[in-house]
Short mmCIF file of C-alpha atoms and ligand atoms in Angstrom, two decimals:
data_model
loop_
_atom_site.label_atom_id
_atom_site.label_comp_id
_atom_site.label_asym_id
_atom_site.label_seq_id
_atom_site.Cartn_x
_atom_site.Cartn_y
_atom_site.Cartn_z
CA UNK A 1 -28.10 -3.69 28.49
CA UNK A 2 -25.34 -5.04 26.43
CA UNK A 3 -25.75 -9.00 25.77
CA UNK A 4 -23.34 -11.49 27.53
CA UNK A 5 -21.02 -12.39 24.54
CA UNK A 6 -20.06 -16.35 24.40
CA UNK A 7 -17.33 -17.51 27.08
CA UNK A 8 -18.51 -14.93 29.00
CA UNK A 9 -20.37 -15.60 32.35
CA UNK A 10 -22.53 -13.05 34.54
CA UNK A 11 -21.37 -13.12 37.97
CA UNK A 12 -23.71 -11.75 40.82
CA UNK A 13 -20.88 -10.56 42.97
CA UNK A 14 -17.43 -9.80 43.34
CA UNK A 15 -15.54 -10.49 46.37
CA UNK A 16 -12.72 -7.13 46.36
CA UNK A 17 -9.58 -8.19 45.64
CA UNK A 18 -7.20 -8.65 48.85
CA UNK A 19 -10.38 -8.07 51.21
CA UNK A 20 -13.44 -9.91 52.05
CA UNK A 21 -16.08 -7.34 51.05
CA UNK A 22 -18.96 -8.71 48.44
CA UNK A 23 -20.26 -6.50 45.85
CA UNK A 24 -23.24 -6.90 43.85
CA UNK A 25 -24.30 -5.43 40.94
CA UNK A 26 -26.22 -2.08 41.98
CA UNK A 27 -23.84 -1.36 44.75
CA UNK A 28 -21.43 1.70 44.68
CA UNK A 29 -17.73 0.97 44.69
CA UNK A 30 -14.64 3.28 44.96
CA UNK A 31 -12.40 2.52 41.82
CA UNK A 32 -8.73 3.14 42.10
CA UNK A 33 -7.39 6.08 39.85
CA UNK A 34 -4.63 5.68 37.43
CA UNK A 35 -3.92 9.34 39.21
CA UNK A 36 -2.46 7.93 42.98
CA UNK A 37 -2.51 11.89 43.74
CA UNK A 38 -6.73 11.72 42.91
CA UNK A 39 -9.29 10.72 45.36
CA UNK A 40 -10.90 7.18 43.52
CA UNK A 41 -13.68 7.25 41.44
CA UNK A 42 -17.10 6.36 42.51
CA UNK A 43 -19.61 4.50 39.92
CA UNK A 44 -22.49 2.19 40.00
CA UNK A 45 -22.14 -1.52 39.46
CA UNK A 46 -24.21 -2.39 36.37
CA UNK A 47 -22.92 -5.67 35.12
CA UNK A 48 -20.30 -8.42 36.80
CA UNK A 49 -19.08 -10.79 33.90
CA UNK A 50 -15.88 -13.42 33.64
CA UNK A 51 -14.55 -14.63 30.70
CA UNK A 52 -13.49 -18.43 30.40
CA UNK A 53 -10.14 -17.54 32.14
CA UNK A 54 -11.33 -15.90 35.11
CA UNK A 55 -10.83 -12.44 34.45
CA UNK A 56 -13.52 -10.63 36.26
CA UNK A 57 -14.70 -7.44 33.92
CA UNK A 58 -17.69 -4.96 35.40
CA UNK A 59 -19.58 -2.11 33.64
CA UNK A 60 -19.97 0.70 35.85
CA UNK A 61 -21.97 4.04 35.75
CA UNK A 62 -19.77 6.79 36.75
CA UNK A 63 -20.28 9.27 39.59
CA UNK A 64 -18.78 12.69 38.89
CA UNK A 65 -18.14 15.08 42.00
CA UNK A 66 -18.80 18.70 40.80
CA UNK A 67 -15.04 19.59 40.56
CA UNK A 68 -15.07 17.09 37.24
CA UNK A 69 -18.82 18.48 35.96
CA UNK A 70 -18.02 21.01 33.33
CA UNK A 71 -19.83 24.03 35.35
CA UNK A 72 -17.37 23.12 38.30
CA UNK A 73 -17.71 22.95 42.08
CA UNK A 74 -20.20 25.62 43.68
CA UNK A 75 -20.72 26.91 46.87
CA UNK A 76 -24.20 24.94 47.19
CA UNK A 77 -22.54 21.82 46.53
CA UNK A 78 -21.73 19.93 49.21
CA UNK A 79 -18.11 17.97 50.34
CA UNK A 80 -19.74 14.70 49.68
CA UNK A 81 -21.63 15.31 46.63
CA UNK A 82 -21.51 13.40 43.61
CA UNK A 83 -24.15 13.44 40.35
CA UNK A 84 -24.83 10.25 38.61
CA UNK A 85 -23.63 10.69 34.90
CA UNK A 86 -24.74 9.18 31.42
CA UNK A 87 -21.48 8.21 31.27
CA UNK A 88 -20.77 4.24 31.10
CA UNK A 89 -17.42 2.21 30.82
CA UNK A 90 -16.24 -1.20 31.28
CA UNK A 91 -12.84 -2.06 33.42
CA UNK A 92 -11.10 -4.87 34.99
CA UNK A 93 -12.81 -5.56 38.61
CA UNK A 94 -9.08 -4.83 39.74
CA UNK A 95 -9.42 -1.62 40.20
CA UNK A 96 -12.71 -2.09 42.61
CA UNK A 97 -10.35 -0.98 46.35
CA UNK A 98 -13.68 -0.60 48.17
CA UNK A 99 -17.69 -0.26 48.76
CA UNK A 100 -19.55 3.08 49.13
CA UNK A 101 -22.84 4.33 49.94
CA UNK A 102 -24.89 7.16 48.12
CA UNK A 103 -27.03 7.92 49.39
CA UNK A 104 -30.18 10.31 48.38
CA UNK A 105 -30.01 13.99 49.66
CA UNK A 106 -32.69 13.42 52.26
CA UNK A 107 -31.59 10.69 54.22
CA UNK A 108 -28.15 11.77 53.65
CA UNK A 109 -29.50 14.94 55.76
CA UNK A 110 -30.67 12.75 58.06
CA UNK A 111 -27.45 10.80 58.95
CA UNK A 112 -25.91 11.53 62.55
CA UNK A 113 -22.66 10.43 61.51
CA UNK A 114 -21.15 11.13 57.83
CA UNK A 115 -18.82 8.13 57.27
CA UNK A 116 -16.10 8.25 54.94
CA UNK A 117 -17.46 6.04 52.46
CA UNK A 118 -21.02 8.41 52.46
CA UNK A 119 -21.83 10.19 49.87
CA UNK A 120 -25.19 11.81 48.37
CA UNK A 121 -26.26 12.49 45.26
CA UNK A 122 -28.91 14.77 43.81
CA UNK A 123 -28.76 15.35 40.33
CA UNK A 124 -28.07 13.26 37.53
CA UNK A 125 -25.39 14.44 35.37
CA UNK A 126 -25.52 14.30 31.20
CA UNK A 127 -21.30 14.73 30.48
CA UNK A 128 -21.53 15.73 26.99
CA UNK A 129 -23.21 19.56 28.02
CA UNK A 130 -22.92 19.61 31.65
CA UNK A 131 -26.51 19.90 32.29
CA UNK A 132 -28.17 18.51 35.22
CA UNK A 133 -31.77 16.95 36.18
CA UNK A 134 -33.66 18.28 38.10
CA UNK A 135 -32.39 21.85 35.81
CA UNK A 136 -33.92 23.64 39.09
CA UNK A 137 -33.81 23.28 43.07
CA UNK A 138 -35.42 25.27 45.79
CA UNK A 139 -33.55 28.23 47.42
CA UNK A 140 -33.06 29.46 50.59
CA UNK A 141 -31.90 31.92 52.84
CA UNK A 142 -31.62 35.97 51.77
CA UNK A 143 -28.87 34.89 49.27
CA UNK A 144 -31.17 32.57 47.48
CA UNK A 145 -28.79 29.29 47.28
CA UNK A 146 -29.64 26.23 47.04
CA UNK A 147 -29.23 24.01 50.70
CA UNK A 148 -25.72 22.79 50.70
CA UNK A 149 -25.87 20.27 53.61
CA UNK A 150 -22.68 21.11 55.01
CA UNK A 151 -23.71 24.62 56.00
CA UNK A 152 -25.79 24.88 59.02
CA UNK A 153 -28.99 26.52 58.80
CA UNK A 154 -31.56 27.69 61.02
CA UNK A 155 -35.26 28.11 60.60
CA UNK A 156 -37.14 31.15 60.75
CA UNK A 157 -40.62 30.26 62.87
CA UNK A 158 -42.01 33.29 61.02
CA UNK A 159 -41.87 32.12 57.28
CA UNK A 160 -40.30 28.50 57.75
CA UNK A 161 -37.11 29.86 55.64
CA UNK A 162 -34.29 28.30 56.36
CA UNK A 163 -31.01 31.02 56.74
CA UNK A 164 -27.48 30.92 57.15
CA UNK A 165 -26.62 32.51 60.23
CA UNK A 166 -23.54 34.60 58.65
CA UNK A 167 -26.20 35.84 55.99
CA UNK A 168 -28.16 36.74 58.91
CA UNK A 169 -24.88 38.50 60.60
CA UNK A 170 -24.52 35.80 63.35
CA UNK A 171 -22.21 33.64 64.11
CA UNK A 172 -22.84 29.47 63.72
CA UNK A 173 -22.16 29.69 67.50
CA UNK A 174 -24.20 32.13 68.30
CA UNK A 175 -27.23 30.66 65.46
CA UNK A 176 -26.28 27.23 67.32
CA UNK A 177 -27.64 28.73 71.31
CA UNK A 178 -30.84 30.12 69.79
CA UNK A 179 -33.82 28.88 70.87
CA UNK A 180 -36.27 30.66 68.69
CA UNK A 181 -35.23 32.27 65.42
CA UNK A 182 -37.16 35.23 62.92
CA UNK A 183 -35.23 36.87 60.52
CA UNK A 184 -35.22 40.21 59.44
CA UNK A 185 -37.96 39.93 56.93
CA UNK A 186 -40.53 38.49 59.46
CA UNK A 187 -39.19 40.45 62.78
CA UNK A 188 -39.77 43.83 60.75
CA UNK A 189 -42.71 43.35 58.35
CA UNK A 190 -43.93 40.30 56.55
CA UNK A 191 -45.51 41.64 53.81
CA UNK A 192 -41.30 41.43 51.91
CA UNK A 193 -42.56 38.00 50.24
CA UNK A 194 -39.86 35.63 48.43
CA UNK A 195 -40.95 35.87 44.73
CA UNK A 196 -37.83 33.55 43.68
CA UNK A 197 -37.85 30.12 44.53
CA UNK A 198 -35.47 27.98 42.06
CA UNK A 199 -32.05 27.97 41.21
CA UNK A 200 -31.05 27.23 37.36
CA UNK A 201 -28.46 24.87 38.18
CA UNK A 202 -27.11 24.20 34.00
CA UNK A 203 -24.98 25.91 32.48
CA UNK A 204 -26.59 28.71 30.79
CA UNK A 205 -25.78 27.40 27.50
CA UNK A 206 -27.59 24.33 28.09
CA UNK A 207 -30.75 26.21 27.21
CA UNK A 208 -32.48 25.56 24.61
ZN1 ZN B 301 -27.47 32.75 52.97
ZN1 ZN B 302 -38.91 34.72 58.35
#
């Protein structure tokens, strides 16, 4: 934690400029990017400070969505998705246009509604090699991927997998009217076990 330098006062929250919204420090806020094209950054609140003329500075932990992570977007990763980087910076509180949630990946499973300012995040991000903790996540399905929430699944009573219906040669309408589900494996024979349960989710290089 950097030290509060002389002149310089910690605030506890920050009323948005031109709204009425409060943010405090440990809240997620949408930052506006120099890019107008870009959708705004998202980062973590870590510090509110003024100097002795007002001007309101914070210290945020960045967000990165996977399209800015140096392996890229995958297909397991999600619309919402965002990994929670090493990487800090300080700006003016200017650039704060709004409040977010992120929220983590189970209860953003569990939402009925995804709002536009919802988000999830899973893995933390380091920005300097691209790797990612947890380095490994369960699989699913016959194509072994990782759950991205935005794809429906459905559960096999049989082995408790969980499958994409297209994998599965159904459609999501067709996986959506079933009322009981085995796949292939466990209509046929069940001794086809899965011996592969993670995903490396690094870069390979990241290895050590
Ligand atoms: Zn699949
Ligand atoms: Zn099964």
């Amino acid at each position: 934690m950097a030290k509060t330098k002389p002149g310089r006062k910690d605030l506890e929250s920050y009323t948005i400029k031109g709204t009425n919204k409060v943010v405090k420090v440990g809240d997620c806020v949408l930052m506006r990017p120099s890019d107008y094209e870009k959708p705004p950054y998202v980062a973590r609140l870590e510090k509110i400070e003024a100097d002795n003329r007002s001007n309101v500075k914070v210290r945020v932990r960045w967000y990165y969505r996977p399209e800015e992570s140096i392996g890229g977007r995958r297909q397991f990763h999600g619309a919402k998705e965002l990994f929670l980087s090493d990487h800090y910076d300080v700006q003016s509180a200017h650039t704060i246009e709004g409040k977010c949630t992120v929220h983590s990946f189970k209860n953003y499973t569990k939402l009925e509604n995804v709002g536009a300012e919802d988000y999830f995040c899973r893995f933390e991000y380091k920005a300097a090699t691209g790797g990612f903790t947890p380095d490994r996540v369960a699989v699913y399905c016959k194509c072994e991927m990782p759950y991205n929430p935005d794809d429906l699944m459905v559960q096999c009573e049989g082995c408790k997998d969980w499958f994409h219906p297209s994998c599965m040669g159904m459609t999501i309408e067709q996986a959506k009217k079933l009322d009981h589900f085995l796949c292939s494996d466990c209509s046929t024979e069940d001794d086809s076990k899965r011996t592969l349960n993670s995903f490396p989710v690094s870069p390979q290089s990241e290895h050590k």
